mmCIF file of C-alpha atoms in Angstrom:
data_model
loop_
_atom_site.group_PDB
_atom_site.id
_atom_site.type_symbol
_atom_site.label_atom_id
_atom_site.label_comp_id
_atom_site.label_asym_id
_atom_site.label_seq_id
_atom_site.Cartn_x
_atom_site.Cartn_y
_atom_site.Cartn_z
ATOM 1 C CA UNK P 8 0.000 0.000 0.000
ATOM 2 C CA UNK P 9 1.590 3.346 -0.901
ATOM 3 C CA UNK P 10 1.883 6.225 1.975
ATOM 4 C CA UNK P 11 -0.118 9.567 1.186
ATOM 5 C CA UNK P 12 1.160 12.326 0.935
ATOM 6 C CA UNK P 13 1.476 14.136 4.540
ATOM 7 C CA UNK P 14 -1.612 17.347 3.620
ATOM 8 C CA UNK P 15 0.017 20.712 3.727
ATOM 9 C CA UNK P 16 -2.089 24.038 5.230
ATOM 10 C CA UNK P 17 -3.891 24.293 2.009
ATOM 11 C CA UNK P 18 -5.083 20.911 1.764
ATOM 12 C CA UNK P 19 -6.254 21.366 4.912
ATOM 13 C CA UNK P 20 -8.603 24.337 4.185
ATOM 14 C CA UNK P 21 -9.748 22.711 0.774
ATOM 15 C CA UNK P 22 -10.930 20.121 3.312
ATOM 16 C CA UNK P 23 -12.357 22.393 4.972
ATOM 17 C CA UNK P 24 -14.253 23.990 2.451
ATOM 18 C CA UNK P 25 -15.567 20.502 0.942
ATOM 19 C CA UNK P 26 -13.544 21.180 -2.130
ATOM 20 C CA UNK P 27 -12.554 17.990 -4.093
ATOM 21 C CA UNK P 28 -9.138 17.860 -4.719
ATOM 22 C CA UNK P 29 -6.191 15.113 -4.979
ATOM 23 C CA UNK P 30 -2.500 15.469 -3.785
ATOM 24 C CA UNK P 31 -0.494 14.412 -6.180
ATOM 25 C CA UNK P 32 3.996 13.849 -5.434
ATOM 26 C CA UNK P 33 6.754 14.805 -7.890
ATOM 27 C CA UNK P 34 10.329 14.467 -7.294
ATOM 28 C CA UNK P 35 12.057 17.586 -6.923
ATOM 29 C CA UNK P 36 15.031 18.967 -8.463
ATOM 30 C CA UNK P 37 16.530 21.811 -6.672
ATOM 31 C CA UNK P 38 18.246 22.891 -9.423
ATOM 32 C CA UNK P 39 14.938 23.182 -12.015
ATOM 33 C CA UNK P 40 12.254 24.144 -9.753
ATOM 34 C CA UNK P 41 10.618 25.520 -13.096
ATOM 35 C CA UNK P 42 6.742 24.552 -13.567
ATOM 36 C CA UNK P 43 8.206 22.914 -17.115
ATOM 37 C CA UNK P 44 10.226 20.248 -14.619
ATOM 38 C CA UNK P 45 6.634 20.078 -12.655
ATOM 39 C CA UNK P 46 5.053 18.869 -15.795
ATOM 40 C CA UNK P 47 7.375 16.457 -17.172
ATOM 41 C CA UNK P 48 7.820 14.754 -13.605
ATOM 42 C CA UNK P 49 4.014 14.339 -13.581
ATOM 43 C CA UNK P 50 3.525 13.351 -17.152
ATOM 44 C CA UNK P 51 1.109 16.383 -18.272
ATOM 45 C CA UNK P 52 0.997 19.053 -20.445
ATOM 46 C CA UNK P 53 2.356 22.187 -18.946
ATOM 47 C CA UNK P 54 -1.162 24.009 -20.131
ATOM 48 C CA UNK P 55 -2.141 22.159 -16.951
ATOM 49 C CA UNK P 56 0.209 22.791 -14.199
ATOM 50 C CA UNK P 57 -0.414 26.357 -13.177
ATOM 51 C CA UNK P 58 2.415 28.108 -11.411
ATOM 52 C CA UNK P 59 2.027 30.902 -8.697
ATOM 53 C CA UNK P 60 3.451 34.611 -8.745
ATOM 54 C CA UNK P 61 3.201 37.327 -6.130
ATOM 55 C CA UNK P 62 3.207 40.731 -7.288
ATOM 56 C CA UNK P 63 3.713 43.833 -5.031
ATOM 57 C CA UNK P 64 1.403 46.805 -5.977
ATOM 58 C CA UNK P 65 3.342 50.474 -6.635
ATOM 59 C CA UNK P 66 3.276 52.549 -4.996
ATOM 60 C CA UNK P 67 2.001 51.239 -1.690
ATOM 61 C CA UNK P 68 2.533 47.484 0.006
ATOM 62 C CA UNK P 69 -0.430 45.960 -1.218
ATOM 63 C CA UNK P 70 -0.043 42.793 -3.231
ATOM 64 C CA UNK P 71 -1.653 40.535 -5.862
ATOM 65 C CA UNK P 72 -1.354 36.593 -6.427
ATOM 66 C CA UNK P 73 -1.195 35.762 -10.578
ATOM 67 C CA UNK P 74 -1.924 32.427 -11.217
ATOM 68 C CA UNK P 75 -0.945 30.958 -14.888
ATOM 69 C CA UNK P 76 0.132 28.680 -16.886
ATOM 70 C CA UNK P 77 3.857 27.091 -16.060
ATOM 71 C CA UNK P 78 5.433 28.013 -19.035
ATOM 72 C CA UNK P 79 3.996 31.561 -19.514
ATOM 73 C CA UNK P 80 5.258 34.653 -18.062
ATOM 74 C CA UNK P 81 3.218 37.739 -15.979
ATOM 75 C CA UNK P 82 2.750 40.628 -18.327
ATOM 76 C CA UNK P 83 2.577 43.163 -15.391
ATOM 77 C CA UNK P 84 1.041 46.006 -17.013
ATOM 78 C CA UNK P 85 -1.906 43.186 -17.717
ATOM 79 C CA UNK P 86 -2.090 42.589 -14.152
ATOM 80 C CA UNK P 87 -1.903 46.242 -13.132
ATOM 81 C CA UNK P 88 -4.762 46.704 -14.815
ATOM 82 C CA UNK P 89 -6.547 43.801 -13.839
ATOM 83 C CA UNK P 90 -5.381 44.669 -9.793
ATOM 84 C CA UNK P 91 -6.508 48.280 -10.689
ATOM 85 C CA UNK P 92 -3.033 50.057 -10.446
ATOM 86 C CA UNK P 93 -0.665 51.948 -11.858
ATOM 87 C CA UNK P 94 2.213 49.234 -11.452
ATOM 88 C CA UNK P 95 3.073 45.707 -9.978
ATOM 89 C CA UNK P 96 6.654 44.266 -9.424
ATOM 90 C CA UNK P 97 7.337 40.734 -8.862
ATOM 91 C CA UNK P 98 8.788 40.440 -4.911
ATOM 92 C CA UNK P 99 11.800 39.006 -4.222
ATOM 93 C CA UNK P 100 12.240 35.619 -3.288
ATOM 94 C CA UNK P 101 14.152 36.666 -0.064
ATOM 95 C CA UNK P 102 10.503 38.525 0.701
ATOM 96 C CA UNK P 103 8.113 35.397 -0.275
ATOM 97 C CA UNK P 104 8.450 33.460 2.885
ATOM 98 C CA UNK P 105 7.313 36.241 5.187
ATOM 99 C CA UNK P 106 5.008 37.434 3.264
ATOM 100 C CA UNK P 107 3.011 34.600 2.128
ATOM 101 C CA UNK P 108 4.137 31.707 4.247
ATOM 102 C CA UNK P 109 5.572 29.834 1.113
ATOM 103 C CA UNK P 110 9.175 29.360 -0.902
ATOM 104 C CA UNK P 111 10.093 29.669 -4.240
ATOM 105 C CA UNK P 112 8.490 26.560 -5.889
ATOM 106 C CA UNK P 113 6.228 25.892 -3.665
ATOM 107 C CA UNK P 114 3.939 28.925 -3.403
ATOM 108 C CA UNK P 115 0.375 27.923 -3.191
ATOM 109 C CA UNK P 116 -2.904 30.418 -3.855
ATOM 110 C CA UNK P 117 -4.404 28.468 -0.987
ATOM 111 C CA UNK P 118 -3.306 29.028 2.398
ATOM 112 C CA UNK P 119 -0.899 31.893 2.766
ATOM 113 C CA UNK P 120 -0.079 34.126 5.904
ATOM 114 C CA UNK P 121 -2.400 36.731 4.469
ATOM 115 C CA UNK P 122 -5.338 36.806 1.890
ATOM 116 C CA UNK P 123 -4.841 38.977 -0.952
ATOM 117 C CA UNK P 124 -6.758 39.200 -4.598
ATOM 118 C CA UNK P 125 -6.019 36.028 -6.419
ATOM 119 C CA UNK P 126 -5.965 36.365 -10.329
ATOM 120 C CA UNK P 127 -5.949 32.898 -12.507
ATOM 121 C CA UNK P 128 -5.399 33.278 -16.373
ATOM 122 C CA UNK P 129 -8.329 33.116 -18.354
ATOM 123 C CA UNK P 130 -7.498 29.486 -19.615
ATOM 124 C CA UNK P 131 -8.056 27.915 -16.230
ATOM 125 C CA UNK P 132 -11.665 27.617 -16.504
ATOM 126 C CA UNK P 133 -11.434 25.843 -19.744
ATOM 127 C CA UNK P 134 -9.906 22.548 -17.677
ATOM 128 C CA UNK P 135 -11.657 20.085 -16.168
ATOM 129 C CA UNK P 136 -8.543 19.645 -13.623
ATOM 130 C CA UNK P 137 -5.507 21.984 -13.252
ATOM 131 C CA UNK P 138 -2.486 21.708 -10.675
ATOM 132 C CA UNK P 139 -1.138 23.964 -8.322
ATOM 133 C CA UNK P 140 1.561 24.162 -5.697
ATOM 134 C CA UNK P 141 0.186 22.149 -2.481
ATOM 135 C CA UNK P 142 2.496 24.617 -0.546
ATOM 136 C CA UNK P 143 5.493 22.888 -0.538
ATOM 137 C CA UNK P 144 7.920 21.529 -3.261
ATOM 138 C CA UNK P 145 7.012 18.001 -4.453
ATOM 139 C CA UNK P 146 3.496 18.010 -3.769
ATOM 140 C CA UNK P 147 1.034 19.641 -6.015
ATOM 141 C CA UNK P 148 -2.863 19.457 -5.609
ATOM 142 C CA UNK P 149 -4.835 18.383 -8.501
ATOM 143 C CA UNK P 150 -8.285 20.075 -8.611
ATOM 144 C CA UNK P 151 -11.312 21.767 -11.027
ATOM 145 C CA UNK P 152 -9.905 25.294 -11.452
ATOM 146 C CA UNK P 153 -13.505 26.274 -11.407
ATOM 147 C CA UNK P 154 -13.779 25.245 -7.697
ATOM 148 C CA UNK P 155 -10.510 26.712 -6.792
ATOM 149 C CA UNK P 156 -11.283 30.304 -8.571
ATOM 150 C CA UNK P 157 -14.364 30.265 -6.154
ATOM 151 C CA UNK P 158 -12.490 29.228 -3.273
ATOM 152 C CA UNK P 159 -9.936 32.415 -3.688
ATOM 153 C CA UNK P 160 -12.716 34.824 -4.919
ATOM 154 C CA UNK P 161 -10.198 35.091 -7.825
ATOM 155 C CA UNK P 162 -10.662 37.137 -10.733
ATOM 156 C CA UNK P 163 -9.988 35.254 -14.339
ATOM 157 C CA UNK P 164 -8.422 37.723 -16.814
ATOM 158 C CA UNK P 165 -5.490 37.583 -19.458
ATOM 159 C CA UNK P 166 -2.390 38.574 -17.577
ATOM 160 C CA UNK P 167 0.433 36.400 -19.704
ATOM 161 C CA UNK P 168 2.661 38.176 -22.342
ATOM 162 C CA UNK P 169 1.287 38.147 -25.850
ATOM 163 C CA UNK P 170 4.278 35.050 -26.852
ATOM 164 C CA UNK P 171 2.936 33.050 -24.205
ATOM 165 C CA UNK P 172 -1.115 33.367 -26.110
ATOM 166 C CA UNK P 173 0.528 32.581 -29.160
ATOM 167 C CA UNK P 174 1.855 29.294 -27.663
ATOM 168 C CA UNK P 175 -1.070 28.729 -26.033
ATOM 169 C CA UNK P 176 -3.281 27.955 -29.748
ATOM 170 C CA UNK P 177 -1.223 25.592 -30.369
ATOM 171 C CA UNK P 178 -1.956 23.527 -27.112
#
């Protein structure tokens, strides 16, 4: 019989919230903790495995959580205007664990210290299943985007670079 996977603080609250959901183990690399490795080491299409990116608002210290495809990158002005302001920065990985709870590859839109607006990327909804970061590296939870846009009052908008839409028709 094979051991589950120990449930991480937003597994937890999924529970919690009756949301269906399945944990789902990778092996990590520390040296590719890139949502393409994600993919391959689960066997799906990267179109799938939805990575998650924390965005300070400027001026000010308010901050946004984009959630999109693994192999697409944040257009911030997109997201400004989606969050409503005149600029967003990526923070620094030295500032995610304090601010959110999480580390770099295993950032979660469930669970973190503090709630802030959630955005997913307008494909999400298309999926019957997506994965995200359980909150911790190697474990990802497997669940209907729909559900989990609910569950973080998240906005769905285009916020990916114009490349990244291109790549995206040919999925």
């Amino acid at each position: 019989m094979t051991k589950s996977p120990a449930k991480t603080n937003a597994a937890r609250l999924l529970d919690r919230a009756g949301i269906a959901y399945e944990l789902i183990p990778y092996e990590v690399d520390e040296n590719d903790l890139a949502a393409t490795h994600v993919a391959e080491s689960l066997g799906e299409d990267i179109s799938r495995v939805f990575k998650t990116i924390v965005l300070r608002i400027e001026p000010g210290n308010g901050h946004i959580v984009c959630v999109l495809p693994g192999d697409c990158e944040v257009d911030l002005k997109k997201a400004a205007k989606v969050a409503s302001a005149k600029k967003v920065e990526p923070v620094k990985v030295s500032e995610l664990l304090g601010l959110t709870g999480y580390i770099r590859g295993g950032c979660s839109p469930v669970g973190m210290k503090k709630p802030f607006p959630v955005i997913f990327h307008s494909t999400a909804p298309e999926y019957d299943f997506i994965y995200v970061s359980a909150g911790q590296r190697g474990l990802q939870i497997k669940v209907d985007p729909k559900n989990l846009i609910a569950y973080t009052k998240a906005a769905v908008a285009d916020i990916t670079s114009e490349s990244c839409q291109d790549d995206q028709q040919h999925w």
